[in-house]
Amino acid sequence: MIGKGKAISHTKASIEYGWNQEKDAEIIYKENLVGQTPKEITDEFETIQSMNNNCDKNTFSFVISPTIEDGKKLDPKELNKITNEFIKDLKLENHQAIAFVHNDKNHKHIHLYVNRIDFEGKAYKDSFIGKRSQKTAERVAEKFELQTVRKIKEQKLENLKDVRKLIKKRHEQVFSKFHPEKYQEYISKMKEFNINVKPVISKSNKLQGFRYNFKNISLKGSEVHRSMSINKLNINYYKVVKQIVKQPGRGI
């Protein structure tokens, strides 16, 4: 299960999207609200939000996505329990909230909207809310014995075990046999093994890692093997790495 979250200002438009009947939407959670339409719910949100004029992005929008397999097994009552636990974990249970499940695709998912302003006019802190949503979804999934992002990733890497071993072997061969001192030389030698290496450069021109592409499979260095993460590269490899960040215009 995956959780995403952010603070938004377009409350009415978001609730209308959640309520969209073209997506076979169904209300599966409602707290501290009595309205029966998107406008009525928005008005109730705004009544509380008027108590705090300093907060512009005064609604939280969350998406809770079980895996396709788990979603097929979950009925509205179980989705309600998942949503309730998600809210409790974030300590938002005393806020106004409404959640919908969208059933229009095989990938069933929940759209949850929570008033960021409580009944005393205080704004819930939104720092790292995206990351916190991910962690909350992990904990909730474990409680309900659903697949977590970590388990899905572990399974993916296990299924690609042979490919990962091959990439690591070629990587080690290139350095032990050719001792490349230039970045392009390393790329060229890896390409001879049909492995395309691409640096991941931040907008501030800092190297964040590498991606290794082989036969339509793309893996981060750390996914190939922990010794190939950016923080654990050996000295010879790092000499090649340093050349990347010195090249202008390589930011992405």
Coordinates of N, CA and C in Angstrom, one line a residue:
M1 N 0.8 -1.2 0.0 CA 0.0 0.0 0.0 C 0.9 1.2 0.0
I2 N 0.5 2.2 -0.7 CA 1.2 3.5 -0.9 C 0.4 4.6 -0.3
G3 N 1.0 5.6 0.4 CA 0.3 6.7 0.8 C 1.0 8.0 0.3
K4 N 0.2 8.9 -0.2 CA 0.7 10.2 -0.6 C -0.1 11.3 0.0
G5 N 0.5 12.5 0.3 CA -0.2 13.5 1.0 C 0.4 14.9 0.7
K6 N -0.5 15.9 0.6 CA 0.0 17.3 0.4 C -1.1 18.2 0.9
A7 N -0.7 19.5 1.2 CA -1.6 20.5 1.6 C -2.0 21.3 0.3
I8 N -3.3 21.5 0.2 CA -3.9 22.2 -1.0 C -4.7 23.4 -0.6
S9 N -5.0 24.2 -1.6 CA -5.9 25.4 -1.4 C -7.2 25.2 -2.1
H10 N -7.3 24.3 -3.1 CA -8.5 24.2 -4.0 C -9.4 23.1 -3.4
T11 N -10.0 23.4 -2.3 CA -10.8 22.3 -1.6 C -12.0 21.9 -2.4
K12 N -12.8 22.8 -2.9 CA -14.0 22.4 -3.6 C -13.7 21.5 -4.8
A13 N -12.7 22.0 -5.6 CA -12.4 21.2 -6.8 C -11.9 19.8 -6.5
S14 N -11.2 19.7 -5.4 CA -10.7 18.3 -5.0 C -11.8 17.4 -4.5
I15 N -12.7 18.0 -3.7 CA -13.8 17.2 -3.2 C -14.7 16.8 -4.3
E16 N -14.9 17.7 -5.3 CA -15.7 17.3 -6.4 C -15.1 16.2 -7.2
Y17 N -13.8 16.2 -7.3 CA -13.0 15.1 -8.0 C -13.2 13.8 -7.2
G18 N -13.1 13.9 -5.9 CA -13.3 12.7 -5.1 C -14.7 12.1 -5.2
W19 N -15.7 13.0 -5.4 CA -17.1 12.6 -5.5 C -17.5 12.2 -6.9
N20 N -16.6 12.2 -7.8 CA -16.9 12.0 -9.2 C -17.5 10.7 -9.5
Q21 N -18.8 10.7 -9.9 CA -19.5 9.4 -10.1 C -19.0 8.7 -11.4
E22 N -18.4 9.4 -12.3 CA -17.8 8.8 -13.5 C -16.7 7.8 -13.1
K23 N -16.2 8.0 -11.9 CA -15.1 7.1 -11.4 C -15.7 6.1 -10.4
D24 N -17.1 5.9 -10.4 CA -17.7 5.0 -9.6 C -17.4 5.2 -8.1
A25 N -17.4 6.5 -7.7 CA -17.0 6.9 -6.4 C -18.0 6.6 -5.4
E26 N -17.5 6.2 -4.2 CA -18.3 5.8 -3.1 C -17.7 6.4 -1.8
I27 N -18.6 7.1 -1.0 CA -18.1 7.6 0.3 C -17.8 6.4 1.3
I28 N -16.6 6.4 1.8 CA -16.3 5.3 2.7 C -15.9 5.8 4.1
Y29 N -15.8 7.1 4.2 CA -15.5 7.7 5.6 C -16.0 9.1 5.6
K30 N -16.5 9.5 6.8 CA -17.0 10.9 6.9 C -17.0 11.2 8.4
E31 N -16.3 12.3 8.8 CA -16.2 12.6 10.2 C -16.4 14.1 10.4
N32 N -17.2 14.4 11.4 CA -17.5 15.8 11.8 C -18.1 16.6 10.6
L33 N -18.9 16.0 9.8 CA -19.5 16.6 8.6 C -20.9 16.1 8.5
V34 N -21.8 16.9 7.9 CA -23.2 16.5 7.7 C -23.6 16.8 6.2
G35 N -22.9 17.5 5.5 CA -23.2 17.9 4.1 C -23.4 16.7 3.2
Q36 N -24.2 16.9 2.2 CA -24.6 15.8 1.2 C -24.1 16.1 -0.2
T37 N -23.4 17.2 -0.4 CA -22.9 17.5 -1.7 C -21.5 18.1 -1.6
P38 N -20.7 18.1 -2.7 CA -19.4 18.7 -2.6 C -19.4 20.2 -2.1
K39 N -20.4 20.9 -2.5 CA -20.5 22.3 -2.1 C -20.8 22.4 -0.6
E40 N -21.7 21.6 -0.1 CA -22.0 21.6 1.3 C -20.8 21.2 2.2
I41 N -20.1 20.2 1.8 CA -18.9 19.8 2.5 C -17.9 20.9 2.5
T42 N -17.7 21.5 1.3 CA -16.7 22.6 1.2 C -17.1 23.8 2.1
D43 N -18.4 24.1 2.2 CA -18.9 25.2 3.0 C -18.6 24.9 4.5
E44 N -18.7 23.6 4.9 CA -18.4 23.2 6.3 C -16.9 23.4 6.6
F45 N -16.1 22.9 5.6 CA -14.7 23.1 5.7 C -14.3 24.6 5.9
E46 N -14.9 25.4 5.0 CA -14.6 26.8 5.0 C -15.0 27.6 6.3
T47 N -16.1 27.1 6.9 CA -16.6 27.7 8.1 C -15.5 27.6 9.2
I48 N -14.9 26.4 9.3 CA -13.8 26.2 10.3 C -12.5 26.9 9.8
Q49 N -12.2 26.9 8.5 CA -11.0 27.5 8.0 C -11.0 29.0 8.2
S50 N -12.2 29.6 8.3 CA -12.3 31.1 8.5 C -11.8 31.5 9.8
M51 N -11.6 30.5 10.7 CA -11.0 30.8 12.0 C -9.5 31.1 12.0
N52 N -8.9 30.7 10.8 CA -7.5 30.9 10.7 C -7.2 31.5 9.3
N53 N -6.9 32.8 9.3 CA -6.7 33.5 8.0 C -5.2 33.5 7.6
N54 N -4.3 32.8 8.4 CA -2.9 32.8 8.0 C -2.5 31.6 7.2
C55 N -3.4 30.6 7.1 CA -3.1 29.4 6.4 C -3.8 29.4 5.0
D56 N -3.1 29.4 3.9 CA -3.7 29.4 2.6 C -4.0 28.0 2.2
K57 N -3.0 27.1 2.3 CA -3.3 25.7 1.9 C -3.8 25.0 3.1
N58 N -5.2 25.1 3.3 CA -5.8 24.7 4.5 C -6.5 23.4 4.5
T59 N -6.3 22.6 3.4 CA -6.9 21.3 3.3 C -5.8 20.3 3.0
F60 N -5.9 19.1 3.6 CA -5.0 18.0 3.2 C -5.6 17.1 2.2
S61 N -4.9 16.7 1.2 CA -5.4 15.8 0.2 C -4.4 14.6 0.3
F62 N -5.0 13.4 0.6 CA -4.3 12.2 0.7 C -4.8 11.2 -0.3
V63 N -3.9 10.3 -0.8 CA -4.3 9.2 -1.7 C -3.7 7.9 -1.0
I64 N -4.6 7.0 -0.8 CA -4.2 5.7 -0.1 C -4.4 4.6 -1.2
S65 N -3.3 4.0 -1.6 CA -3.5 3.0 -2.7 C -3.0 1.6 -2.3
P66 N -3.9 0.7 -2.0 CA -3.5 -0.7 -1.8 C -3.0 -1.3 -3.1
T67 N -2.3 -2.4 -3.1 CA -1.9 -3.0 -4.4 C -3.2 -3.5 -5.1
I68 N -3.1 -3.8 -6.4 CA -4.2 -4.3 -7.1 C -4.8 -5.5 -6.5
E69 N -3.9 -6.4 -6.1 CA -4.4 -7.7 -5.5 C -5.1 -7.5 -4.2
D70 N -4.6 -6.6 -3.3 CA -5.2 -6.3 -2.0 C -6.5 -5.6 -2.2
G71 N -6.5 -4.6 -3.2 CA -7.7 -3.8 -3.5 C -8.9 -4.7 -3.8
K72 N -8.7 -5.8 -4.6 CA -9.8 -6.6 -5.0 C -10.5 -7.3 -3.8
K73 N -9.7 -7.5 -2.7 CA -10.2 -8.2 -1.5 C -10.9 -7.2 -0.5
L74 N -10.7 -5.9 -0.7 CA -11.2 -5.0 0.3 C -12.6 -4.4 0.0
D75 N -13.5 -4.6 0.9 CA -14.9 -4.0 0.7 C -14.9 -2.6 1.4
P76 N -16.0 -1.9 1.2 CA -16.1 -0.5 1.8 C -15.9 -0.5 3.3
K77 N -16.4 -1.5 4.1 CA -16.2 -1.6 5.5 C -14.7 -1.7 5.9
E78 N -14.0 -2.5 5.1 CA -12.5 -2.6 5.4 C -11.8 -1.4 5.0
L79 N -12.2 -0.7 3.9 CA -11.6 0.5 3.5 C -11.8 1.6 4.5
N80 N -13.0 1.6 5.1 CA -13.3 2.5 6.2 C -12.3 2.4 7.4
K81 N -12.0 1.1 7.7 CA -11.1 0.8 8.8 C -9.7 1.3 8.5
I82 N -9.3 1.1 7.2 CA -8.0 1.5 6.8 C -7.8 3.0 6.9
T83 N -8.9 3.7 6.4 CA -8.9 5.2 6.4 C -8.9 5.7 7.8
N84 N -9.7 5.1 8.7 CA -9.7 5.5 10.1 C -8.4 5.4 10.8
E85 N -7.7 4.3 10.5 CA -6.4 4.0 11.1 C -5.4 5.0 10.6
F86 N -5.4 5.3 9.3 CA -4.5 6.2 8.6 C -4.7 7.6 9.3
I87 N -5.9 8.0 9.5 CA -6.1 9.3 10.2 C -5.7 9.3 11.6
K88 N -5.9 8.3 12.3 CA -5.5 8.2 13.7 C -4.0 8.2 13.8
D89 N -3.3 7.5 12.9 CA -1.8 7.5 13.0 C -1.2 8.9 12.8
L90 N -1.9 9.7 12.0 CA -1.4 11.1 11.7 C -2.0 12.0 12.8
K91 N -2.8 11.5 13.7 CA -3.4 12.3 14.8 C -4.3 13.4 14.2
L92 N -5.1 13.1 13.2 CA -6.0 14.0 12.6 C -7.5 13.6 12.9
E93 N -7.7 12.7 13.9 CA -9.0 12.2 14.1 C -10.0 13.2 14.6
N94 N -9.6 14.4 15.1 CA -10.5 15.4 15.6 C -10.7 16.5 14.5
H95 N -10.3 16.2 13.3 CA -10.5 17.2 12.2 C -11.7 16.7 11.3
Q96 N -12.3 17.6 10.6 CA -13.3 17.3 9.6 C -12.6 16.4 8.5
A97 N -13.2 15.4 8.0 CA -12.6 14.6 7.0 C -13.7 13.8 6.2
I98 N -13.4 13.6 4.9 CA -14.2 12.8 4.1 C -13.4 12.0 3.1
A99 N -13.7 10.7 2.9 CA -12.9 9.9 2.0 C -13.8 9.2 1.0
F100 N -13.3 9.0 -0.2 CA -14.0 8.3 -1.3 C -13.1 7.1 -1.8
V101 N -13.7 6.1 -2.2 CA -13.0 5.1 -2.9 C -13.4 5.2 -4.4
H102 N -12.4 5.1 -5.3 CA -12.7 5.1 -6.7 C -12.5 3.7 -7.2
N103 N -13.6 3.2 -7.9 CA -13.7 1.8 -8.3 C -13.7 1.7 -9.8
D104 N -13.3 2.8 -10.5 CA -13.4 2.8 -12.0 C -12.3 2.1 -12.7
K105 N -11.2 1.7 -11.9 CA -10.1 1.0 -12.5 C -9.8 -0.2 -11.7
N106 N -9.0 -1.1 -12.2 CA -8.6 -2.3 -11.5 C -7.8 -1.9 -10.2
H107 N -7.1 -0.7 -10.2 CA -6.4 -0.3 -9.1 C -7.3 0.6 -8.2
K108 N -7.9 -0.1 -7.3 CA -8.8 0.6 -6.3 C -8.0 1.5 -5.4
H109 N -8.4 2.7 -5.2 CA -7.7 3.6 -4.3 C -8.6 4.6 -3.6
I110 N -8.1 5.2 -2.5 CA -8.9 6.1 -1.7 C -8.4 7.5 -1.8
H111 N -9.4 8.4 -2.0 CA -9.1 9.9 -1.9 C -9.6 10.4 -0.6
L112 N -8.7 10.9 0.2 CA -9.1 11.4 1.5 C -8.8 12.9 1.7
Y113 N -9.8 13.7 2.1 CA -9.6 15.1 2.3 C -9.9 15.4 3.8
V114 N -8.9 16.1 4.4 CA -9.0 16.4 5.8 C -8.8 17.9 6.0
N115 N -9.6 18.5 6.8 CA -9.5 20.0 7.1 C -8.2 20.1 7.9
R116 N -7.3 20.9 7.4 CA -6.1 21.2 8.2 C -6.3 22.0 9.4
I117 N -7.4 22.8 9.5 CA -7.7 23.6 10.6 C -8.6 22.8 11.6
D118 N -8.2 22.8 12.9 CA -9.0 22.1 13.8 C -10.1 23.1 14.4
F119 N -10.9 22.6 15.3 CA -12.0 23.3 15.8 C -11.7 24.5 16.8
E120 N -10.4 24.6 17.0 CA -9.9 25.7 17.8 C -9.2 26.8 16.9
G121 N -9.2 26.5 15.6 CA -8.6 27.4 14.6 C -7.1 27.2 14.4
K122 N -6.5 26.1 15.0 CA -5.1 25.9 14.8 C -4.9 25.0 13.5
A123 N -3.8 25.4 12.8 CA -3.4 24.7 11.6 C -2.5 23.5 12.0
Y124 N -2.8 22.4 11.5 CA -1.9 21.2 11.6 C -0.6 21.4 10.8
K125 N 0.5 21.1 11.4 CA 1.8 21.4 10.7 C 1.9 20.4 9.5
D126 N 2.3 21.0 8.3 CA 2.4 20.2 7.1 C 3.8 19.8 6.7
S127 N 4.8 20.0 7.6 CA 6.2 19.7 7.3 C 6.3 18.2 7.1
F128 N 6.9 17.9 5.9 CA 7.2 16.5 5.5 C 5.9 15.7 5.5
I129 N 4.8 16.3 5.1 CA 3.6 15.5 5.1 C 3.6 14.4 4.1
G130 N 4.2 14.6 3.0 CA 4.3 13.6 2.0 C 5.1 12.4 2.5
K131 N 6.2 12.6 3.1 CA 7.0 11.5 3.7 C 6.3 10.8 4.9
R132 N 5.6 11.6 5.7 CA 4.9 11.1 6.8 C 3.7 10.2 6.3
S133 N 3.1 10.6 5.2 CA 2.0 9.8 4.6 C 2.5 8.5 4.2
Q134 N 3.7 8.4 3.6 CA 4.3 7.2 3.2 C 4.5 6.2 4.4
K135 N 5.1 6.8 5.4 CA 5.3 6.0 6.6 C 4.1 5.5 7.3
T136 N 3.0 6.4 7.3 CA 1.8 6.0 7.9 C 1.1 4.9 7.1
A137 N 1.2 5.0 5.8 CA 0.6 3.9 5.0 C 1.3 2.6 5.2
E138 N 2.6 2.6 5.4 CA 3.4 1.4 5.7 C 2.9 0.8 7.0
R139 N 2.7 1.6 8.1 CA 2.3 1.1 9.4 C 0.9 0.5 9.3
V140 N 0.0 1.2 8.6 CA -1.4 0.8 8.5 C -1.4 -0.6 7.7
A141 N -0.7 -0.6 6.6 CA -0.6 -1.9 5.8 C -0.2 -3.0 6.6
E142 N 0.9 -2.8 7.4 CA 1.4 -3.9 8.3 C 0.3 -4.4 9.3
K143 N -0.4 -3.4 9.9 CA -1.5 -3.7 10.8 C -2.6 -4.6 10.2
F144 N -2.9 -4.3 9.0 CA -4.0 -5.0 8.3 C -3.5 -6.1 7.4
E145 N -2.2 -6.4 7.6 CA -1.6 -7.5 6.8 C -1.7 -7.4 5.3
L146 N -1.5 -6.1 4.9 CA -1.5 -5.8 3.4 C -0.1 -5.6 3.0
Q147 N 0.1 -5.7 1.6 CA 1.5 -5.5 1.1 C 1.9 -4.1 1.3
T148 N 3.2 -4.0 1.7 CA 3.8 -2.6 1.9 C 4.7 -2.3 0.7
V149 N 5.1 -1.0 0.6 CA 6.0 -0.6 -0.4 C 7.3 -1.4 -0.3
R150 N 7.7 -1.5 0.9 CA 9.0 -2.3 1.2 C 8.9 -3.7 0.7
K151 N 7.8 -4.4 1.0 CA 7.7 -5.8 0.6 C 7.6 -5.9 -0.9
I152 N 6.9 -5.0 -1.5 CA 6.8 -5.0 -3.0 C 8.2 -4.8 -3.6
K153 N 8.9 -3.8 -3.1 CA 10.3 -3.6 -3.6 C 11.2 -4.8 -3.4
E154 N 11.1 -5.4 -2.2 CA 11.9 -6.6 -1.9 C 11.5 -7.7 -2.9
Q155 N 10.3 -7.9 -3.2 CA 9.8 -8.9 -4.2 C 10.3 -8.6 -5.6
K156 N 10.3 -7.4 -5.9 CA 10.8 -6.9 -7.3 C 12.2 -7.3 -7.4
L157 N 13.0 -6.9 -6.4 CA 14.5 -7.1 -6.4 C 14.8 -8.6 -6.4
E158 N 14.0 -9.4 -5.7 CA 14.2 -10.8 -5.7 C 13.9 -11.4 -7.1
N159 N 12.9 -10.9 -7.7 CA 12.6 -11.4 -9.1 C 13.6 -11.1 -10.1
L160 N 14.4 -10.0 -9.8 CA 15.4 -9.5 -10.7 C 16.8 -9.9 -10.2
K161 N 16.9 -10.9 -9.4 CA 18.1 -11.3 -8.8 C 19.2 -11.6 -9.8
D162 N 18.9 -12.3 -10.9 CA 19.9 -12.7 -11.9 C 20.4 -11.5 -12.7
V163 N 19.5 -10.6 -13.0 CA 19.9 -9.3 -13.7 C 20.8 -8.5 -12.8
R164 N 20.4 -8.4 -11.5 CA 21.2 -7.6 -10.6 C 22.6 -8.2 -10.5
K165 N 22.8 -9.5 -10.4 CA 24.1 -10.1 -10.3 C 24.9 -9.9 -11.6
L166 N 24.2 -9.9 -12.7 CA 24.9 -9.7 -14.0 C 25.5 -8.2 -14.0
I167 N 24.6 -7.3 -13.7 CA 25.1 -5.9 -13.7 C 26.3 -5.6 -12.8
K168 N 26.1 -6.2 -11.6 CA 27.2 -6.0 -10.6 C 28.5 -6.7 -11.1
K169 N 28.4 -7.8 -11.7 CA 29.6 -8.5 -12.2 C 30.2 -7.7 -13.3
R170 N 29.4 -7.2 -14.3 CA 30.0 -6.4 -15.3 C 30.7 -5.1 -14.8
H171 N 30.0 -4.5 -13.8 CA 30.5 -3.3 -13.2 C 31.9 -3.6 -12.6
E172 N 32.1 -4.6 -11.9 CA 33.3 -5.0 -11.3 C 34.4 -5.4 -12.3
Q173 N 33.9 -6.0 -13.4 CA 34.9 -6.4 -14.5 C 35.4 -5.2 -15.2
V174 N 34.6 -4.2 -15.4 CA 35.1 -2.9 -16.1 C 36.2 -2.3 -15.3
F175 N 36.0 -2.2 -13.9 CA 37.0 -1.5 -13.1 C 38.2 -2.4 -12.9
S176 N 38.1 -3.7 -12.8 CA 39.2 -4.5 -12.5 C 40.1 -4.7 -13.8
K177 N 39.4 -4.7 -14.9 CA 40.1 -5.0 -16.2 C 40.6 -3.8 -16.9
F178 N 39.7 -2.8 -16.9 CA 40.0 -1.6 -17.8 C 40.5 -0.4 -17.0
H179 N 40.2 -0.3 -15.7 CA 40.6 0.8 -14.8 C 40.2 2.1 -15.4
P180 N 39.0 2.4 -15.8 CA 38.6 3.6 -16.4 C 38.9 4.8 -15.5
E181 N 39.4 5.9 -16.1 CA 39.7 7.1 -15.4 C 38.8 8.2 -15.8
K182 N 38.0 8.0 -16.9 CA 37.1 9.0 -17.4 C 35.7 8.4 -17.4
Y183 N 34.7 9.2 -17.1 CA 33.3 8.8 -17.0 C 32.8 8.2 -18.3
Q184 N 33.1 8.8 -19.4 CA 32.7 8.3 -20.7 C 33.3 6.9 -21.0
E185 N 34.5 6.7 -20.5 CA 35.1 5.4 -20.7 C 34.4 4.3 -20.0
Y186 N 34.0 4.7 -18.8 CA 33.2 3.7 -18.0 C 31.8 3.4 -18.6
I187 N 31.2 4.4 -19.1 CA 29.9 4.3 -19.8 C 30.1 3.4 -21.1
S188 N 31.1 3.7 -21.8 CA 31.4 3.0 -23.0 C 31.6 1.5 -22.8
K189 N 32.4 1.2 -21.8 CA 32.7 -0.2 -21.5 C 31.5 -1.0 -21.0
M190 N 30.7 -0.3 -20.2 CA 29.5 -0.9 -19.7 C 28.5 -1.1 -20.9
K191 N 28.5 -0.2 -21.8 CA 27.6 -0.3 -23.0 C 28.0 -1.5 -23.8
E192 N 29.3 -1.9 -23.8 CA 29.7 -3.1 -24.6 C 29.0 -4.3 -24.0
F193 N 28.6 -4.3 -22.8 CA 27.9 -5.4 -22.2 C 26.4 -5.2 -22.3
N194 N 25.9 -4.2 -23.1 CA 24.5 -3.9 -23.3 C 23.9 -3.3 -22.0
I195 N 24.7 -2.6 -21.2 CA 24.2 -2.0 -20.0 C 24.4 -0.5 -20.1
N196 N 23.4 0.3 -20.1 CA 23.4 1.7 -20.2 C 23.5 2.4 -18.8
V197 N 24.5 3.2 -18.5 CA 24.6 3.8 -17.2 C 24.2 5.3 -17.4
K198 N 23.3 5.7 -16.5 CA 22.9 7.2 -16.6 C 23.0 7.8 -15.2
P199 N 23.8 8.9 -15.1 CA 23.9 9.6 -13.8 C 22.6 10.3 -13.4
V200 N 22.2 10.3 -12.1 CA 21.1 11.1 -11.7 C 21.6 12.3 -11.0
I201 N 21.5 13.5 -11.6 CA 22.0 14.7 -11.1 C 20.9 15.7 -10.7
S202 N 21.1 16.2 -9.5 CA 20.0 17.1 -8.9 C 20.1 18.5 -9.7
K203 N 19.1 19.3 -9.4 CA 19.1 20.7 -10.0 C 20.2 21.5 -9.5
S204 N 20.7 21.2 -8.3 CA 21.9 21.9 -7.8 C 23.2 21.3 -8.3
N205 N 23.1 20.5 -9.3 CA 24.3 19.9 -9.9 C 25.1 18.9 -9.0
K206 N 24.3 18.2 -8.1 CA 25.0 17.3 -7.3 C 24.6 15.9 -7.7
L207 N 25.5 15.0 -7.7 CA 25.3 13.6 -8.1 C 24.5 12.9 -7.0
Q208 N 23.4 12.3 -7.4 CA 22.5 11.6 -6.4 C 22.6 10.1 -6.6
G209 N 23.2 9.6 -7.7 CA 23.3 8.2 -7.9 C 23.4 7.9 -9.4
F210 N 23.2 6.6 -9.7 CA 23.2 6.1 -11.1 C 22.0 5.2 -11.3
R211 N 21.6 5.1 -12.5 CA 20.6 4.1 -13.0 C 21.3 3.3 -14.0
Y212 N 21.0 2.0 -13.9 CA 21.5 1.0 -14.8 C 20.4 0.4 -15.6
N213 N 20.4 0.5 -16.9 CA 19.4 0.0 -17.8 C 19.8 -1.2 -18.6
F214 N 19.1 -2.3 -18.5 CA 19.5 -3.5 -19.2 C 18.2 -4.2 -19.6
K215 N 18.0 -4.3 -20.9 CA 16.9 -5.0 -21.5 C 15.5 -4.6 -20.9
N216 N 15.3 -3.3 -21.0 CA 14.0 -2.7 -20.5 C 13.9 -2.7 -19.0
I217 N 14.9 -3.1 -18.3 CA 14.9 -3.1 -16.8 C 15.8 -1.9 -16.4
S218 N 15.2 -1.1 -15.5 CA 16.0 0.0 -15.0 C 16.1 -0.1 -13.5
L219 N 17.3 0.0 -13.0 CA 17.6 -0.1 -11.5 C 18.6 0.9 -11.0
K220 N 18.3 1.4 -9.8 CA 19.3 2.3 -9.2 C 20.5 1.5 -8.8
G221 N 21.6 2.2 -8.6 CA 22.8 1.5 -8.2 C 22.6 0.7 -6.9
S222 N 21.9 1.4 -5.9 CA 21.7 0.7 -4.7 C 20.8 -0.5 -4.8
E223 N 19.9 -0.5 -5.8 CA 19.1 -1.7 -6.0 C 19.8 -2.8 -6.7
V224 N 20.8 -2.5 -7.4 CA 21.7 -3.6 -8.0 C 22.4 -4.3 -6.9
H225 N 23.1 -3.5 -6.0 CA 23.8 -4.0 -4.8 C 24.1 -2.8 -3.9
R226 N 24.0 -3.1 -2.6 CA 24.3 -2.0 -1.7 C 25.6 -1.3 -1.8
S227 N 26.6 -2.1 -2.3 CA 28.0 -1.6 -2.5 C 28.0 -0.6 -3.7
M228 N 26.9 -0.5 -4.5 CA 26.9 0.4 -5.6 C 26.1 1.6 -5.4
S229 N 25.7 1.8 -4.1 CA 25.0 3.1 -3.7 C 26.0 4.2 -3.7
I230 N 25.5 5.4 -3.9 CA 26.4 6.6 -4.0 C 27.3 6.8 -2.8
N231 N 26.8 6.3 -1.6 CA 27.6 6.5 -0.4 C 28.6 5.4 -0.2
K232 N 28.6 4.4 -1.0 CA 29.5 3.2 -0.7 C 30.4 2.9 -1.9
L233 N 30.6 3.8 -2.9 CA 31.4 3.6 -4.0 C 32.9 3.5 -3.6
N234 N 33.6 2.6 -4.3 CA 35.0 2.5 -3.9 C 35.8 3.7 -4.5
I235 N 37.1 3.8 -4.1 CA 37.8 5.0 -4.4 C 38.0 5.1 -5.9
N236 N 38.4 4.1 -6.6 CA 38.6 4.1 -8.0 C 37.3 4.6 -8.8
Y237 N 36.2 4.0 -8.3 CA 34.9 4.4 -9.0 C 34.6 5.9 -8.7
Y238 N 35.0 6.4 -7.5 CA 34.7 7.8 -7.2 C 35.5 8.7 -8.0
K239 N 36.7 8.3 -8.4 CA 37.5 9.2 -9.3 C 36.7 9.5 -10.6
V240 N 36.0 8.4 -11.1 CA 35.2 8.6 -12.3 C 34.0 9.4 -12.0
V241 N 33.4 9.2 -10.8 CA 32.2 9.9 -10.5 C 32.4 11.4 -10.4
K242 N 33.5 11.8 -9.8 CA 33.8 13.2 -9.6 C 33.7 14.0 -10.9
Q243 N 34.1 13.4 -12.0 CA 34.1 14.1 -13.3 C 32.7 14.5 -13.8
I244 N 31.7 13.7 -13.3 CA 30.3 14.0 -13.8 C 29.8 15.3 -13.3
V245 N 30.0 15.6 -12.0 CA 29.5 16.8 -11.4 C 30.2 18.0 -11.8
K246 N 31.4 17.9 -12.4 CA 32.1 19.0 -12.9 C 31.7 19.4 -14.3
Q247 N 30.9 18.5 -15.0 CA 30.5 18.8 -16.3 C 29.3 19.8 -16.3
P248 N 29.3 20.9 -16.9 CA 28.2 21.9 -16.9 C 27.0 21.4 -17.7
G249 N 25.8 21.8 -17.2 CA 24.6 21.5 -17.9 C 24.2 20.0 -17.8
R250 N 24.6 19.3 -16.7 CA 24.2 17.9 -16.5 C 23.1 17.8 -15.5
G251 N 22.6 19.0 -15.0 CA 21.5 18.9 -14.1 C 20.2 18.4 -14.7
I252 N 19.4 17.7 -14.0 CA 18.1 17.3 -14.5 C 17.0 17.8 -13.7

